[in-house]
């Protein structure tokens, strides 16, 4: 009974100390800790990309862009079978699922779906670009890590964060480019 | 007493009514809220937010807590018991406890200092009702958050820093939606910037959630919806973001809506 409570108290004390110790140099840490341990953990545990996008308010200076893009490209993983074009029907599920793609939050997709967001460009008729290797590769990499093309974009790096797997990314590609996908039917 | 009994009754009615208005063609969310509001008024002659406000009023004037006092001595910045027009100046610095507080944090600190409650004895539902009541005394008032005291300026700067912080599994910050894409929609919900009057609706009854929401509840909702664990009530990140948003909306000359507001 005593143990976990002590442990928790110790942790909170450690966090508070951390806050106090760094409060001269970094008032952010101390203040964020008052929001709770879980909140502080996520806010303070940024990766390098998030840190740069925060520092420059999502407008990276030009000279930082090539290195940034290189670092983001290096985070992209591919399906074990090497196929960038998967199953559009499963892709539709991932696209729609609020816990995975949640793409309708920002994009128009199937023209029949009217509850779509407008923060991103419409993806209806995306298949008009064809299914050449460069198109498949761009689409795959863009969905897996949007920041490898547009640094600090609003569009999150779903593959990098594991919101969907490399295989599911290939399914999303199929949902965008397959001629039978409702995105491309007219 | 009669009014208090009405709350669960109205809330039970909500689910059924909401289901009725689902259609093939999605209704503009603002129009949808106005329709729901009309229905409430027609059916009950009163809005849910007003029931919370009157519950808060009763709590405000009742002698409670270990000290057996009402909250009439609580100073919201214009002097003890001065409620009219106090909300638009919050968050602000209070010399009596040396802190910058938003309305709900001020209520909590008065419940501790004046009524003698311990923090763990303070019921969130009571704070929500009290917040609704005090804010209702500033319905449609002009926003007046202008940080001047060094502690207010520090709070504003912290809020600004958090506003731009990209974090969590969806790489979000408040700014990428509420500045860079303001005027666009997430699904069907239009997103506003502070310059367009973000923050003018709270406290509000949200019929889709079937609950009364304060400003802090609303901030928590956005954090949770982008996969970041929400900051605790009455914490510095809450007060800082509230200060930042309302100071920016004040600069743009905005006023509050009818408070308590009714929304989706």
Tab-separated table of N, CA, C and O in Angstrom, chain A residues 26-28 30-32 34-36 38-39 42-43 46-47 50-51 53-54 57-59 96 98-102 104-106 113-120 147 152-158 161 163, chain B residues 24-26 155 158 160-162 164-173 175-178 180-191 223 225 227-238 241:
chain	number	residue	atom	x	y	z
A	26	UNK	N	14.568	28.255	-17.284
A	26	UNK	CA	13.437	27.930	-18.138
A	26	UNK	C	12.118	27.931	-17.366
A	26	UNK	O	11.681	26.904	-16.857
A	27	UNK	N	11.472	29.100	-17.291
A	27	UNK	CA	10.217	29.182	-16.545
A	27	UNK	C	9.135	28.297	-17.174
A	27	UNK	O	8.193	27.886	-16.505
A	28	UNK	N	9.289	27.968	-18.457
A	28	UNK	CA	8.293	27.142	-19.129
A	28	UNK	C	8.121	25.806	-18.414
A	28	UNK	O	7.000	25.370	-18.146
A	30	UNK	N	8.718	24.875	-15.292
A	30	UNK	CA	8.063	24.958	-13.990
A	30	UNK	C	6.565	25.172	-14.173
A	30	UNK	O	5.738	24.544	-13.506
A	31	UNK	N	6.217	26.053	-15.101
A	31	UNK	CA	4.805	26.380	-15.306
A	31	UNK	C	4.039	25.183	-15.873
A	31	UNK	O	2.940	24.866	-15.430
A	32	UNK	N	4.653	24.515	-16.834
A	32	UNK	CA	3.982	23.393	-17.483
A	32	UNK	C	3.744	22.254	-16.493
A	32	UNK	O	2.721	21.576	-16.542
A	34	UNK	N	2.782	22.460	-13.552
A	34	UNK	CA	1.551	22.667	-12.778
A	34	UNK	C	0.337	22.106	-13.522
A	34	UNK	O	-0.712	21.891	-12.922
A	35	UNK	N	0.478	21.854	-14.805
A	35	UNK	CA	-0.630	21.279	-15.586
A	35	UNK	C	-0.792	19.783	-15.377
A	35	UNK	O	-1.763	19.198	-15.851
A	36	UNK	N	0.164	19.167	-14.670
A	36	UNK	CA	0.095	17.724	-14.423
A	36	UNK	C	1.234	17.000	-15.119
A	36	UNK	O	1.753	17.472	-16.131
A	38	UNK	N	1.404	14.192	-16.869
A	38	UNK	CA	1.192	13.676	-18.231
A	38	UNK	C	1.265	14.795	-19.259
A	38	UNK	O	1.838	14.646	-20.328
A	39	UNK	N	0.654	15.921	-18.913
A	39	UNK	CA	0.687	17.087	-19.799
A	39	UNK	C	2.133	17.538	-19.985
A	39	UNK	O	2.608	17.717	-21.116
A	42	UNK	N	4.262	15.325	-22.325
A	42	UNK	CA	4.047	15.461	-23.770
A	42	UNK	C	4.539	16.819	-24.281
A	42	UNK	O	5.158	16.911	-25.340
A	43	UNK	N	4.292	17.871	-23.523
A	43	UNK	CA	4.683	19.214	-23.980
A	43	UNK	C	6.213	19.362	-24.008
A	43	UNK	O	6.762	19.991	-24.917
A	46	UNK	N	9.322	17.072	-26.801
A	46	UNK	CA	9.224	17.266	-28.256
A	46	UNK	C	10.383	16.582	-28.968
A	46	UNK	O	11.483	16.512	-28.424
A	47	UNK	N	10.138	16.106	-30.188
A	47	UNK	CA	11.281	15.651	-30.983
A	47	UNK	C	11.901	16.880	-31.669
A	47	UNK	O	11.383	17.997	-31.560
A	50	UNK	N	9.557	18.933	-33.978
A	50	UNK	CA	8.558	19.723	-33.248
A	50	UNK	C	9.216	20.921	-32.572
A	50	UNK	O	8.650	22.016	-32.521
A	51	UNK	N	10.438	20.705	-32.062
A	51	UNK	CA	11.147	21.774	-31.364
A	51	UNK	C	11.441	22.935	-32.336
A	51	UNK	O	11.204	24.100	-32.024
A	53	UNK	N	9.888	23.578	-35.211
A	53	UNK	CA	8.629	24.195	-35.663
A	53	UNK	C	8.046	25.108	-34.590
A	53	UNK	O	7.397	26.107	-34.898
A	54	UNK	N	8.278	24.768	-33.313
A	54	UNK	CA	7.835	25.637	-32.222
A	54	UNK	C	8.670	26.916	-32.215
A	54	UNK	O	8.133	28.022	-32.189
A	57	UNK	N	7.747	29.246	-34.964
A	57	UNK	CA	6.304	29.434	-35.148
A	57	UNK	C	5.849	28.882	-36.500
A	57	UNK	O	5.090	29.493	-37.238
A	58	UNK	N	6.356	27.684	-36.831
A	58	UNK	CA	6.001	26.938	-38.033
A	58	UNK	C	6.429	27.598	-39.352
A	58	UNK	O	5.963	27.209	-40.410
A	59	UNK	N	7.313	28.614	-39.275
A	59	UNK	CA	7.872	29.250	-40.484
A	59	UNK	C	9.385	29.094	-40.441
A	59	UNK	O	10.096	30.000	-39.998
A	96	UNK	N	-10.927	7.213	-42.677
A	96	UNK	CA	-12.102	7.710	-41.969
A	96	UNK	C	-11.934	7.639	-40.442
A	96	UNK	O	-12.425	8.505	-39.723
A	98	UNK	N	-11.276	8.152	-36.811
A	98	UNK	CA	-10.748	9.306	-36.081
A	98	UNK	C	-9.475	8.978	-35.292
A	98	UNK	O	-8.678	9.866	-35.008
A	99	UNK	N	-9.286	7.709	-34.935
A	99	UNK	CA	-8.112	7.351	-34.129
A	99	UNK	C	-6.888	7.085	-35.001
A	99	UNK	O	-5.770	7.028	-34.510
A	100	UNK	N	-7.083	6.845	-36.307
A	100	UNK	CA	-5.943	6.586	-37.191
A	100	UNK	C	-5.766	7.769	-38.149
A	100	UNK	O	-5.259	8.807	-37.765
A	101	UNK	N	-6.185	7.671	-39.396
A	101	UNK	CA	-5.960	8.769	-40.345
A	101	UNK	C	-6.697	10.043	-39.973
A	101	UNK	O	-6.131	11.117	-39.938
A	102	UNK	N	-8.001	9.889	-39.712
A	102	UNK	CA	-8.860	11.051	-39.434
A	102	UNK	C	-8.711	12.111	-40.524
A	102	UNK	O	-8.746	13.309	-40.242
A	104	UNK	N	-10.666	13.056	-42.943
A	104	UNK	CA	-11.814	13.932	-43.227
A	104	UNK	C	-11.833	15.178	-42.343
A	104	UNK	O	-12.534	16.137	-42.643
A	105	UNK	N	-11.072	15.160	-41.256
A	105	UNK	CA	-11.004	16.372	-40.424
A	105	UNK	C	-10.571	17.559	-41.282
A	105	UNK	O	-11.038	18.681	-41.068
A	106	UNK	N	-9.697	17.317	-42.247
A	106	UNK	CA	-9.118	18.422	-43.018
A	106	UNK	C	-9.336	18.342	-44.526
A	106	UNK	O	-9.134	19.338	-45.217
A	113	UNK	N	-19.334	12.056	-49.031
A	113	UNK	CA	-19.153	12.417	-47.620
A	113	UNK	C	-19.146	13.940	-47.499
A	113	UNK	O	-18.239	14.602	-47.988
A	114	UNK	N	-20.197	14.471	-46.870
A	114	UNK	CA	-20.344	15.933	-46.845
A	114	UNK	C	-19.695	16.580	-45.627
A	114	UNK	O	-19.424	17.776	-45.618
A	115	UNK	N	-19.448	15.767	-44.584
A	115	UNK	CA	-18.869	16.337	-43.359
A	115	UNK	C	-17.343	16.282	-43.441
A	115	UNK	O	-16.713	15.481	-42.766
A	116	UNK	N	-16.783	17.111	-44.296
A	116	UNK	CA	-15.331	17.130	-44.453
A	116	UNK	C	-14.774	18.511	-44.098
A	116	UNK	O	-15.461	19.514	-44.226
A	117	UNK	N	-13.517	18.528	-43.656
A	117	UNK	CA	-12.873	19.790	-43.318
A	117	UNK	C	-12.244	20.449	-44.529
A	117	UNK	O	-12.109	19.827	-45.591
A	118	UNK	N	-11.855	21.711	-44.367
A	118	UNK	CA	-11.329	22.479	-45.500
A	118	UNK	C	-9.922	23.018	-45.233
A	118	UNK	O	-9.450	23.886	-45.954
A	119	UNK	N	-9.271	22.521	-44.169
A	119	UNK	CA	-7.929	23.035	-43.865
A	119	UNK	C	-6.899	22.521	-44.877
A	119	UNK	O	-5.891	23.169	-45.114
A	120	UNK	N	-7.123	21.336	-45.418
A	120	UNK	CA	-6.235	20.787	-46.445
A	120	UNK	C	-6.937	20.835	-47.799
A	120	UNK	O	-8.146	21.032	-47.877
A	147	UNK	N	5.959	16.252	-43.240
A	147	UNK	CA	6.984	17.286	-43.060
A	147	UNK	C	8.208	17.050	-43.948
A	147	UNK	O	9.084	17.909	-44.031
A	152	UNK	N	6.899	21.677	-41.080
A	152	UNK	CA	5.991	22.262	-40.082
A	152	UNK	C	4.553	22.407	-40.602
A	152	UNK	O	3.765	23.184	-40.050
A	153	UNK	N	4.196	21.656	-41.654
A	153	UNK	CA	2.808	21.676	-42.132
A	153	UNK	C	1.845	21.367	-41.000
A	153	UNK	O	2.192	20.673	-40.039
A	154	UNK	N	0.627	21.875	-41.140
A	154	UNK	CA	-0.459	21.496	-40.222
A	154	UNK	C	-0.677	19.983	-40.264
A	154	UNK	O	-1.028	19.363	-39.265
A	155	UNK	N	-0.459	19.383	-41.427
A	155	UNK	CA	-0.726	17.947	-41.572
A	155	UNK	C	0.289	17.127	-40.779
A	155	UNK	O	1.496	17.230	-40.983
A	156	UNK	N	-0.238	16.321	-39.852
A	156	UNK	CA	0.645	15.582	-38.939
A	156	UNK	C	1.338	14.416	-39.625
A	156	UNK	O	0.917	13.940	-40.674
A	157	UNK	N	2.420	13.965	-38.980
A	157	UNK	CA	3.250	12.891	-39.526
A	157	UNK	C	2.724	11.551	-39.029
A	157	UNK	O	3.299	10.923	-38.141
A	158	UNK	N	1.601	11.124	-39.607
A	158	UNK	CA	0.881	9.966	-39.086
A	158	UNK	C	1.697	8.685	-39.047
A	158	UNK	O	1.610	7.919	-38.084
A	161	UNK	N	4.461	8.833	-36.246
A	161	UNK	CA	3.915	8.663	-34.898
A	161	UNK	C	3.210	7.324	-34.709
A	161	UNK	O	2.641	7.075	-33.641
A	163	UNK	N	0.430	6.294	-36.052
A	163	UNK	CA	-1.038	6.335	-36.080
A	163	UNK	C	-1.553	5.300	-37.073
A	163	UNK	O	-2.660	4.800	-36.958
B	24	UNK	N	-29.564	14.060	-43.734
B	24	UNK	CA	-28.611	13.700	-44.784
B	24	UNK	C	-27.685	14.871	-45.070
B	24	UNK	O	-26.482	14.743	-45.120
B	25	UNK	N	-28.288	16.001	-45.281
B	25	UNK	CA	-27.532	17.208	-45.579
B	25	UNK	C	-27.130	17.832	-44.251
B	25	UNK	O	-27.979	18.275	-43.497
B	26	UNK	N	-25.807	17.851	-43.943
B	26	UNK	CA	-25.468	18.388	-42.626
B	26	UNK	C	-25.836	19.870	-42.529
B	26	UNK	O	-25.596	20.629	-43.461
B	155	UNK	N	2.430	35.794	-17.547
B	155	UNK	CA	1.379	34.834	-17.878
B	155	UNK	C	1.042	34.907	-19.365
B	155	UNK	O	0.884	33.888	-20.037
B	158	UNK	N	3.862	33.265	-21.321
B	158	UNK	CA	3.774	31.807	-21.212
B	158	UNK	C	2.659	31.286	-22.128
B	158	UNK	O	2.834	30.297	-22.849
B	160	UNK	N	1.513	32.649	-24.812
B	160	UNK	CA	1.935	32.780	-26.206
B	160	UNK	C	2.868	31.624	-26.583
B	160	UNK	O	2.750	31.031	-27.656
B	161	UNK	N	3.776	31.293	-25.666
B	161	UNK	CA	4.713	30.200	-25.919
B	161	UNK	C	3.957	28.878	-26.110
B	161	UNK	O	4.225	28.116	-27.035
B	162	UNK	N	2.980	28.628	-25.235
B	162	UNK	CA	2.207	27.378	-25.344
B	162	UNK	C	1.347	27.372	-26.608
B	162	UNK	O	1.111	26.324	-27.209
B	164	UNK	N	2.073	28.378	-29.470
B	164	UNK	CA	2.864	27.978	-30.645
B	164	UNK	C	3.550	26.618	-30.474
B	164	UNK	O	4.259	26.181	-31.377
B	165	UNK	N	3.361	25.952	-29.339
B	165	UNK	CA	4.081	24.702	-29.080
B	165	UNK	C	3.518	23.533	-29.879
B	165	UNK	O	2.351	23.163	-29.711
B	166	UNK	N	4.339	22.961	-30.770
B	166	UNK	CA	3.941	21.784	-31.546
B	166	UNK	C	4.309	20.549	-30.734
B	166	UNK	O	5.480	20.357	-30.403
B	167	UNK	N	3.339	19.708	-30.450
B	167	UNK	CA	3.625	18.555	-29.587
B	167	UNK	C	2.614	17.446	-29.803
B	167	UNK	O	1.594	17.632	-30.483
B	168	UNK	N	2.939	16.294	-29.226
B	168	UNK	CA	2.017	15.170	-29.202
B	168	UNK	C	2.020	14.367	-30.491
B	168	UNK	O	2.718	14.699	-31.456
B	169	UNK	N	1.216	13.298	-30.516
B	169	UNK	CA	1.210	12.366	-31.646
B	169	UNK	C	0.594	12.945	-32.916
B	169	UNK	O	0.624	12.309	-33.966
B	170	UNK	N	0.011	14.147	-32.835
B	170	UNK	CA	-0.532	14.769	-34.041
B	170	UNK	C	0.146	16.098	-34.347
B	170	UNK	O	-0.362	16.904	-35.139
B	171	UNK	N	1.310	16.324	-33.759
B	171	UNK	CA	2.153	17.480	-34.113
B	171	UNK	C	1.411	18.816	-34.068
B	171	UNK	O	1.737	19.721	-34.841
B	172	UNK	N	0.434	18.935	-33.181
B	172	UNK	CA	-0.409	20.134	-33.252
B	172	UNK	C	0.085	21.254	-32.347
B	172	UNK	O	0.841	21.035	-31.408
B	173	UNK	N	-0.338	22.467	-32.660
B	173	UNK	CA	-0.274	23.599	-31.738
B	173	UNK	C	-1.590	24.341	-31.910
B	173	UNK	O	-2.265	24.162	-32.928
B	175	UNK	N	-1.837	27.410	-32.553
B	175	UNK	CA	-1.666	28.391	-33.621
B	175	UNK	C	-1.890	27.812	-35.018
B	175	UNK	O	-2.450	28.491	-35.870
B	176	UNK	N	-1.456	26.567	-35.276
B	176	UNK	CA	-1.610	26.059	-36.643
B	176	UNK	C	-3.075	25.988	-37.050
B	176	UNK	O	-3.399	26.163	-38.223
B	177	UNK	N	-3.964	25.709	-36.088
B	177	UNK	CA	-5.392	25.737	-36.433
B	177	UNK	C	-5.974	27.138	-36.277
B	177	UNK	O	-6.610	27.655	-37.179
B	178	UNK	N	-5.759	27.732	-35.079
B	178	UNK	CA	-6.500	28.951	-34.732
B	178	UNK	C	-5.880	30.247	-35.255
B	178	UNK	O	-6.444	31.315	-35.046
B	180	UNK	N	-3.154	29.995	-38.359
B	180	UNK	CA	-2.780	29.712	-39.750
B	180	UNK	C	-3.957	29.231	-40.603
B	180	UNK	O	-3.957	29.424	-41.809
B	181	UNK	N	-4.932	28.561	-40.002
B	181	UNK	CA	-6.073	28.051	-40.776
B	181	UNK	C	-7.411	28.574	-40.259
B	181	UNK	O	-8.441	27.939	-40.459
B	182	UNK	N	-7.384	29.707	-39.581
B	182	UNK	CA	-8.622	30.314	-39.091
B	182	UNK	C	-9.504	30.652	-40.286
B	182	UNK	O	-9.001	31.053	-41.338
B	183	UNK	N	-10.804	30.453	-40.119
B	183	UNK	CA	-11.735	30.691	-41.219
B	183	UNK	C	-12.016	29.418	-42.004
B	183	UNK	O	-12.978	29.352	-42.758
B	184	UNK	N	-11.167	28.393	-41.802
B	184	UNK	CA	-11.417	27.095	-42.431
B	184	UNK	C	-12.177	26.210	-41.441
B	184	UNK	O	-12.424	26.611	-40.304
B	185	UNK	N	-12.521	24.988	-41.904
B	185	UNK	CA	-13.292	24.081	-41.056
B	185	UNK	C	-12.495	22.828	-40.708
B	185	UNK	O	-11.754	22.318	-41.536
B	186	UNK	N	-12.705	22.299	-39.487
B	186	UNK	CA	-12.326	20.936	-39.134
B	186	UNK	C	-13.637	20.147	-39.200
B	186	UNK	O	-14.576	20.460	-38.468
B	187	UNK	N	-13.714	19.156	-40.097
B	187	UNK	CA	-15.030	18.555	-40.411
B	187	UNK	C	-15.992	19.707	-40.692
B	187	UNK	O	-15.717	20.485	-41.594
B	188	UNK	N	-17.041	19.831	-39.891
B	188	UNK	CA	-17.985	20.920	-40.185
B	188	UNK	C	-17.792	22.147	-39.292
B	188	UNK	O	-18.490	23.134	-39.428
B	189	UNK	N	-16.816	22.053	-38.359
B	189	UNK	CA	-16.689	23.139	-37.380
B	189	UNK	C	-15.764	24.249	-37.861
B	189	UNK	O	-14.584	24.014	-38.088
B	190	UNK	N	-16.281	25.457	-38.014
B	190	UNK	CA	-15.428	26.575	-38.409
B	190	UNK	C	-14.493	26.972	-37.272
B	190	UNK	O	-14.895	26.963	-36.111
B	191	UNK	N	-13.263	27.301	-37.598
B	191	UNK	CA	-12.261	27.622	-36.587
B	191	UNK	C	-11.955	29.119	-36.632
B	191	UNK	O	-11.751	29.679	-37.703
B	223	UNK	N	-7.199	20.268	-26.437
B	223	UNK	CA	-6.004	19.454	-26.193
B	223	UNK	C	-6.322	17.971	-26.379
B	223	UNK	O	-5.604	17.261	-27.084
B	225	UNK	N	-8.595	16.570	-28.056
B	225	UNK	CA	-8.957	16.188	-29.416
B	225	UNK	C	-7.738	16.113	-30.335
B	225	UNK	O	-7.818	15.563	-31.423
B	227	UNK	N	-4.888	14.747	-29.065
B	227	UNK	CA	-4.088	13.675	-28.476
B	227	UNK	C	-3.069	14.115	-27.442
B	227	UNK	O	-2.129	13.382	-27.156
B	228	UNK	N	-3.242	15.303	-26.881
B	228	UNK	CA	-2.336	15.753	-25.814
B	228	UNK	C	-3.115	15.720	-24.496
B	228	UNK	O	-4.212	16.271	-24.431
B	229	UNK	N	-2.573	15.042	-23.443
B	229	UNK	CA	-3.296	15.015	-22.167
B	229	UNK	C	-3.542	16.449	-21.701
B	229	UNK	O	-2.637	17.275	-21.731
B	230	UNK	N	-4.780	16.760	-21.324
B	230	UNK	CA	-5.135	18.148	-21.035
B	230	UNK	C	-4.511	18.632	-19.732
B	230	UNK	O	-4.374	17.863	-18.788
B	231	UNK	N	-4.122	19.914	-19.674
B	231	UNK	CA	-3.608	20.474	-18.423
B	231	UNK	C	-4.710	20.545	-17.364
B	231	UNK	O	-5.877	20.767	-17.689
B	232	UNK	N	-4.320	20.350	-16.118
B	232	UNK	CA	-5.268	20.316	-15.000
B	232	UNK	C	-6.012	21.644	-14.867
B	232	UNK	O	-5.501	22.693	-15.256
B	233	UNK	N	-7.215	21.560	-14.294
B	233	UNK	CA	-7.959	22.788	-13.972
B	233	UNK	C	-7.112	23.662	-13.047
B	233	UNK	O	-6.379	23.159	-12.192
B	234	UNK	N	-7.247	24.977	-13.214
B	234	UNK	CA	-6.644	25.989	-12.343
B	234	UNK	C	-5.118	25.996	-12.415
B	234	UNK	O	-4.457	26.587	-11.569
B	235	UNK	N	-4.546	25.325	-13.438
B	235	UNK	CA	-3.086	25.289	-13.550
B	235	UNK	C	-2.610	26.484	-14.376
B	235	UNK	O	-3.396	27.155	-15.056
B	236	UNK	N	-1.293	26.737	-14.321
B	236	UNK	CA	-0.737	27.883	-15.049
B	236	UNK	C	-0.958	27.814	-16.561
B	236	UNK	O	-1.274	28.836	-17.176
B	237	UNK	N	-0.800	26.629	-17.196
B	237	UNK	CA	-1.067	26.606	-18.646
B	237	UNK	C	-2.493	27.049	-18.985
B	237	UNK	O	-2.713	27.751	-19.991
B	238	UNK	N	-3.467	26.673	-18.173
B	238	UNK	CA	-4.854	27.082	-18.400
B	238	UNK	C	-4.992	28.602	-18.311
B	238	UNK	O	-5.580	29.246	-19.189
B	241	UNK	N	-2.996	30.393	-21.269
B	241	UNK	CA	-3.648	30.365	-22.585
B	241	UNK	C	-4.882	31.256	-22.596
B	241	UNK	O	-5.156	31.950	-23.581
